[in-house]
Amino acid sequence: MSAMESVDPEPLDEVATAAYAHLFQALADPTRLTLVQHLASGEHRVRDLVEHLGLAQSTVSKHLGFLLECGLVTLRPEGRSTWYSLAEPELLRRLTAAAEGILKATGTDAVLCTHLRQPHRHRSTATGTATATATGDA
């Protein structure tokens, strides 16, 4: 085959491309990335996140909804409360490490919160103890 000849590239998978774009869109928003960092420390209720971030409840709920839609966050109802947590903390940890490597290679030495670098444990914000579950009211 000569240099002038080209091979037709494989057609792009539009569904896969859209799925990747949606995932990266979820992590591209600073507020959503901040929520992910907070959830890396364990389960939180919306009211906890509102208090920690100083954002409006509607803003936190909207962004959590987007993260839920992408499958990055799960929810666990408990009484009148709903607890949010990362769906795949280990996979997010690996993605974050890969992003840090890319940033470093391109001249930016940036590291997100240490919670994304450590093994995930559910942490009750109400009691401050490591547990598999958490309690509290809405």
PDB file of C-alpha atoms in Angstrom:
ATOM      1  CA  MET A   1       0.000   0.000   0.000  1.00  0.00           C
ATOM      2  CA  SER A   2       1.468   3.368  -0.939  1.00  0.00           C
ATOM      3  CA  ALA A   3       1.589   6.413   1.316  1.00  0.00           C
ATOM      4  CA  MET A   4      -1.118   8.008  -0.808  1.00  0.00           C
ATOM      5  CA  GLU A   5      -3.583   5.207  -0.141  1.00  0.00           C
ATOM      6  CA  SER A   6      -5.559   5.334   3.053  1.00  0.00           C
ATOM      7  CA  VAL A   7      -7.557   2.791   4.915  1.00  0.00           C
ATOM      8  CA  ASP A   8     -11.071   3.777   5.837  1.00  0.00           C
ATOM      9  CA  PRO A   9     -11.244   4.110   9.607  1.00  0.00           C
ATOM     10  CA  GLU A  10     -13.775   2.067  11.491  1.00  0.00           C
ATOM     11  CA  PRO A  11     -17.051   3.919  11.883  1.00  0.00           C
ATOM     12  CA  LEU A  12     -17.426   5.660  15.206  1.00  0.00           C
ATOM     13  CA  ASP A  13     -19.827   4.162  17.701  1.00  0.00           C
ATOM     14  CA  GLU A  14     -22.162   7.089  18.280  1.00  0.00           C
ATOM     15  CA  VAL A  15     -23.801   5.488  21.318  1.00  0.00           C
ATOM     16  CA  ALA A  16     -20.448   4.875  23.017  1.00  0.00           C
ATOM     17  CA  THR A  17     -19.281   8.385  22.110  1.00  0.00           C
ATOM     18  CA  ALA A  18     -22.414   9.882  23.667  1.00  0.00           C
ATOM     19  CA  ALA A  19     -21.982   7.768  26.816  1.00  0.00           C
ATOM     20  CA  TYR A  20     -18.374   8.913  27.247  1.00  0.00           C
ATOM     21  CA  ALA A  21     -19.347  12.533  26.622  1.00  0.00           C
ATOM     22  CA  HIS A  22     -22.106  12.277  29.243  1.00  0.00           C
ATOM     23  CA  LEU A  23     -19.680  10.828  31.808  1.00  0.00           C
ATOM     24  CA  PHE A  24     -17.072  13.505  31.158  1.00  0.00           C
ATOM     25  CA  GLN A  25     -19.788  16.169  31.216  1.00  0.00           C
ATOM     26  CA  ALA A  26     -20.751  14.976  34.701  1.00  0.00           C
ATOM     27  CA  LEU A  27     -17.184  15.420  35.913  1.00  0.00           C
ATOM     28  CA  ALA A  28     -16.555  18.646  33.982  1.00  0.00           C
ATOM     29  CA  ASP A  29     -18.779  20.803  36.174  1.00  0.00           C
ATOM     30  CA  PRO A  30     -16.919  22.201  39.219  1.00  0.00           C
ATOM     31  CA  THR A  31     -19.958  21.830  41.488  1.00  0.00           C
ATOM     32  CA  ARG A  32     -20.472  18.195  40.525  1.00  0.00           C
ATOM     33  CA  LEU A  33     -16.762  17.488  40.942  1.00  0.00           C
ATOM     34  CA  THR A  34     -16.939  19.084  44.400  1.00  0.00           C
ATOM     35  CA  LEU A  35     -19.902  16.840  45.262  1.00  0.00           C
ATOM     36  CA  VAL A  36     -17.941  13.791  44.107  1.00  0.00           C
ATOM     37  CA  GLN A  37     -15.048  14.831  46.353  1.00  0.00           C
ATOM     38  CA  HIS A  38     -17.373  15.181  49.364  1.00  0.00           C
ATOM     39  CA  LEU A  39     -19.056  11.857  48.640  1.00  0.00           C
ATOM     40  CA  ALA A  40     -15.637  10.203  48.462  1.00  0.00           C
ATOM     41  CA  SER A  41     -15.499  10.584  52.254  1.00  0.00           C
ATOM     42  CA  GLY A  42     -18.765   8.648  52.656  1.00  0.00           C
ATOM     43  CA  GLU A  43     -22.515   9.008  52.560  1.00  0.00           C
ATOM     44  CA  HIS A  44     -24.105  12.439  52.816  1.00  0.00           C
ATOM     45  CA  ARG A  45     -27.625  13.784  52.825  1.00  0.00           C
ATOM     46  CA  VAL A  46     -28.552  16.784  50.675  1.00  0.00           C
ATOM     47  CA  ARG A  47     -28.771  18.929  53.811  1.00  0.00           C
ATOM     48  CA  ASP A  48     -25.203  17.898  54.800  1.00  0.00           C
ATOM     49  CA  LEU A  49     -23.903  18.840  51.363  1.00  0.00           C
ATOM     50  CA  VAL A  50     -25.800  22.149  51.427  1.00  0.00           C
ATOM     51  CA  GLU A  51     -24.194  22.935  54.786  1.00  0.00           C
ATOM     52  CA  HIS A  52     -20.684  21.842  53.717  1.00  0.00           C
ATOM     53  CA  LEU A  53     -20.723  23.614  50.358  1.00  0.00           C
ATOM     54  CA  GLY A  54     -22.821  26.672  51.165  1.00  0.00           C
ATOM     55  CA  LEU A  55     -24.962  26.099  48.085  1.00  0.00           C
ATOM     56  CA  ALA A  56     -28.717  26.253  47.677  1.00  0.00           C
ATOM     57  CA  GLN A  57     -30.593  23.004  48.250  1.00  0.00           C
ATOM     58  CA  SER A  58     -32.006  23.180  44.723  1.00  0.00           C
ATOM     59  CA  THR A  59     -28.498  23.476  43.259  1.00  0.00           C
ATOM     60  CA  VAL A  60     -27.198  20.475  45.207  1.00  0.00           C
ATOM     61  CA  SER A  61     -30.277  18.410  44.303  1.00  0.00           C
ATOM     62  CA  LYS A  62     -29.996  19.301  40.611  1.00  0.00           C
ATOM     63  CA  HIS A  63     -26.341  18.263  40.436  1.00  0.00           C
ATOM     64  CA  LEU A  64     -26.930  15.082  42.453  1.00  0.00           C
ATOM     65  CA  GLY A  65     -29.697  14.238  39.984  1.00  0.00           C
ATOM     66  CA  PHE A  66     -27.248  14.550  37.102  1.00  0.00           C
ATOM     67  CA  LEU A  67     -24.698  12.352  38.911  1.00  0.00           C
ATOM     68  CA  LEU A  68     -27.444   9.793  39.614  1.00  0.00           C
ATOM     69  CA  GLU A  69     -28.490   9.799  35.951  1.00  0.00           C
ATOM     70  CA  CYS A  70     -24.876   9.090  34.960  1.00  0.00           C
ATOM     71  CA  GLY A  71     -24.636   6.244  37.461  1.00  0.00           C
ATOM     72  CA  LEU A  72     -21.828   7.895  39.424  1.00  0.00           C
ATOM     73  CA  VAL A  73     -23.900   8.226  42.591  1.00  0.00           C
ATOM     74  CA  THR A  74     -26.376   5.963  44.338  1.00  0.00           C
ATOM     75  CA  LEU A  75     -28.981   6.765  46.922  1.00  0.00           C
ATOM     76  CA  ARG A  76     -30.138   4.906  49.980  1.00  0.00           C
ATOM     77  CA  PRO A  77     -33.435   5.875  51.594  1.00  0.00           C
ATOM     78  CA  GLU A  78     -33.557   5.617  55.372  1.00  0.00           C
ATOM     79  CA  GLY A  79     -36.742   6.761  57.017  1.00  0.00           C
ATOM     80  CA  ARG A  80     -37.365  10.313  55.851  1.00  0.00           C
ATOM     81  CA  SER A  81     -33.716  10.748  54.839  1.00  0.00           C
ATOM     82  CA  THR A  82     -31.946   9.907  51.628  1.00  0.00           C
ATOM     83  CA  TRP A  83     -28.227   9.179  51.777  1.00  0.00           C
ATOM     84  CA  TYR A  84     -26.065   9.650  48.683  1.00  0.00           C
ATOM     85  CA  SER A  85     -22.778   7.862  48.021  1.00  0.00           C
ATOM     86  CA  LEU A  86     -20.402   7.128  45.165  1.00  0.00           C
ATOM     87  CA  ALA A  87     -21.550   4.162  43.099  1.00  0.00           C
ATOM     88  CA  GLU A  88     -18.035   3.026  42.131  1.00  0.00           C
ATOM     89  CA  PRO A  89     -15.496   4.730  44.414  1.00  0.00           C
ATOM     90  CA  GLU A  90     -12.590   2.524  43.285  1.00  0.00           C
ATOM     91  CA  LEU A  91     -13.228   3.215  39.605  1.00  0.00           C
ATOM     92  CA  LEU A  92     -13.498   6.959  40.288  1.00  0.00           C
ATOM     93  CA  ARG A  93     -10.244   6.750  42.245  1.00  0.00           C
ATOM     94  CA  ARG A  94      -8.546   5.174  39.222  1.00  0.00           C
ATOM     95  CA  LEU A  95     -10.055   7.724  36.841  1.00  0.00           C
ATOM     96  CA  THR A  96      -8.845  10.533  39.102  1.00  0.00           C
ATOM     97  CA  ALA A  97      -5.343   9.047  39.212  1.00  0.00           C
ATOM     98  CA  ALA A  98      -5.306   8.830  35.408  1.00  0.00           C
ATOM     99  CA  ALA A  99      -6.471  12.458  35.141  1.00  0.00           C
ATOM    100  CA  GLU A 100      -3.725  13.528  37.562  1.00  0.00           C
ATOM    101  CA  GLY A 101      -1.190  11.761  35.349  1.00  0.00           C
ATOM    102  CA  ILE A 102      -2.472  13.484  32.215  1.00  0.00           C
ATOM    103  CA  LEU A 103      -2.496  16.879  33.946  1.00  0.00           C
ATOM    104  CA  LYS A 104       1.042  16.372  35.216  1.00  0.00           C
ATOM    105  CA  ALA A 105       2.240  15.293  31.758  1.00  0.00           C
ATOM    106  CA  THR A 106       0.740  18.465  30.279  1.00  0.00           C
ATOM    107  CA  GLY A 107       2.317  20.763  32.867  1.00  0.00           C
ATOM    108  CA  THR A 108      -0.324  21.035  35.585  1.00  0.00           C
ATOM    109  CA  ASP A 109       0.448  19.479  38.957  1.00  0.00           C
ATOM    110  CA  ALA A 110      -3.054  19.210  40.456  1.00  0.00           C
ATOM    111  CA  VAL A 111      -4.418  16.758  43.007  1.00  0.00           C
ATOM    112  CA  LEU A 112      -8.035  16.484  44.125  1.00  0.00           C
ATOM    113  CA  CYS A 113      -8.999  15.750  47.714  1.00  0.00           C
ATOM    114  CA  THR A 114      -7.265  12.923  49.522  1.00  0.00           C
ATOM    115  CA  HIS A 115     -10.605  11.088  49.913  1.00  0.00           C
ATOM    116  CA  LEU A 116     -10.362  10.119  46.254  1.00  0.00           C
ATOM    117  CA  ARG A 117      -6.937   8.569  46.895  1.00  0.00           C
ATOM    118  CA  GLN A 118      -7.837   6.387  49.889  1.00  0.00           C
ATOM    119  CA  PRO A 119      -9.887   3.196  50.133  1.00  0.00           C
ATOM    120  CA  HIS A 120     -13.570   4.026  50.484  1.00  0.00           C
ATOM    121  CA  ARG A 121     -15.315   3.586  53.816  1.00  0.00           C
ATOM    122  CA  HIS A 122     -18.814   4.712  54.549  1.00  0.00           C
ATOM    123  CA  ARG A 123     -18.620   7.436  57.116  1.00  0.00           C
ATOM    124  CA  SER A 124     -21.541   8.660  59.107  1.00  0.00           C
ATOM    125  CA  THR A 125     -21.627  12.434  59.088  1.00  0.00           C
ATOM    126  CA  ALA A 126     -24.015  12.301  62.037  1.00  0.00           C
ATOM    127  CA  THR A 127     -21.700  10.350  64.364  1.00  0.00           C
ATOM    128  CA  GLY A 128     -18.299  10.727  62.719  1.00  0.00           C
ATOM    129  CA  THR A 129     -17.666   6.984  62.935  1.00  0.00           C
ATOM    130  CA  ALA A 130     -16.866   4.594  60.133  1.00  0.00           C
ATOM    131  CA  THR A 131     -19.864   2.385  59.440  1.00  0.00           C
ATOM    132  CA  ALA A 132     -21.612   0.545  56.671  1.00  0.00           C
ATOM    133  CA  THR A 133     -24.683   2.701  57.198  1.00  0.00           C
ATOM    134  CA  ALA A 134     -25.526   6.100  58.589  1.00  0.00           C
ATOM    135  CA  THR A 135     -28.483   7.514  60.463  1.00  0.00           C
ATOM    136  CA  GLY A 136     -30.093  10.895  60.719  1.00  0.00           C
ATOM    137  CA  ASP A 137     -33.192  12.786  59.741  1.00  0.00           C
ATOM    138  CA  ALA A 138     -33.888  14.653  56.519  1.00  0.00           C
TER     139      ALA A 138
END
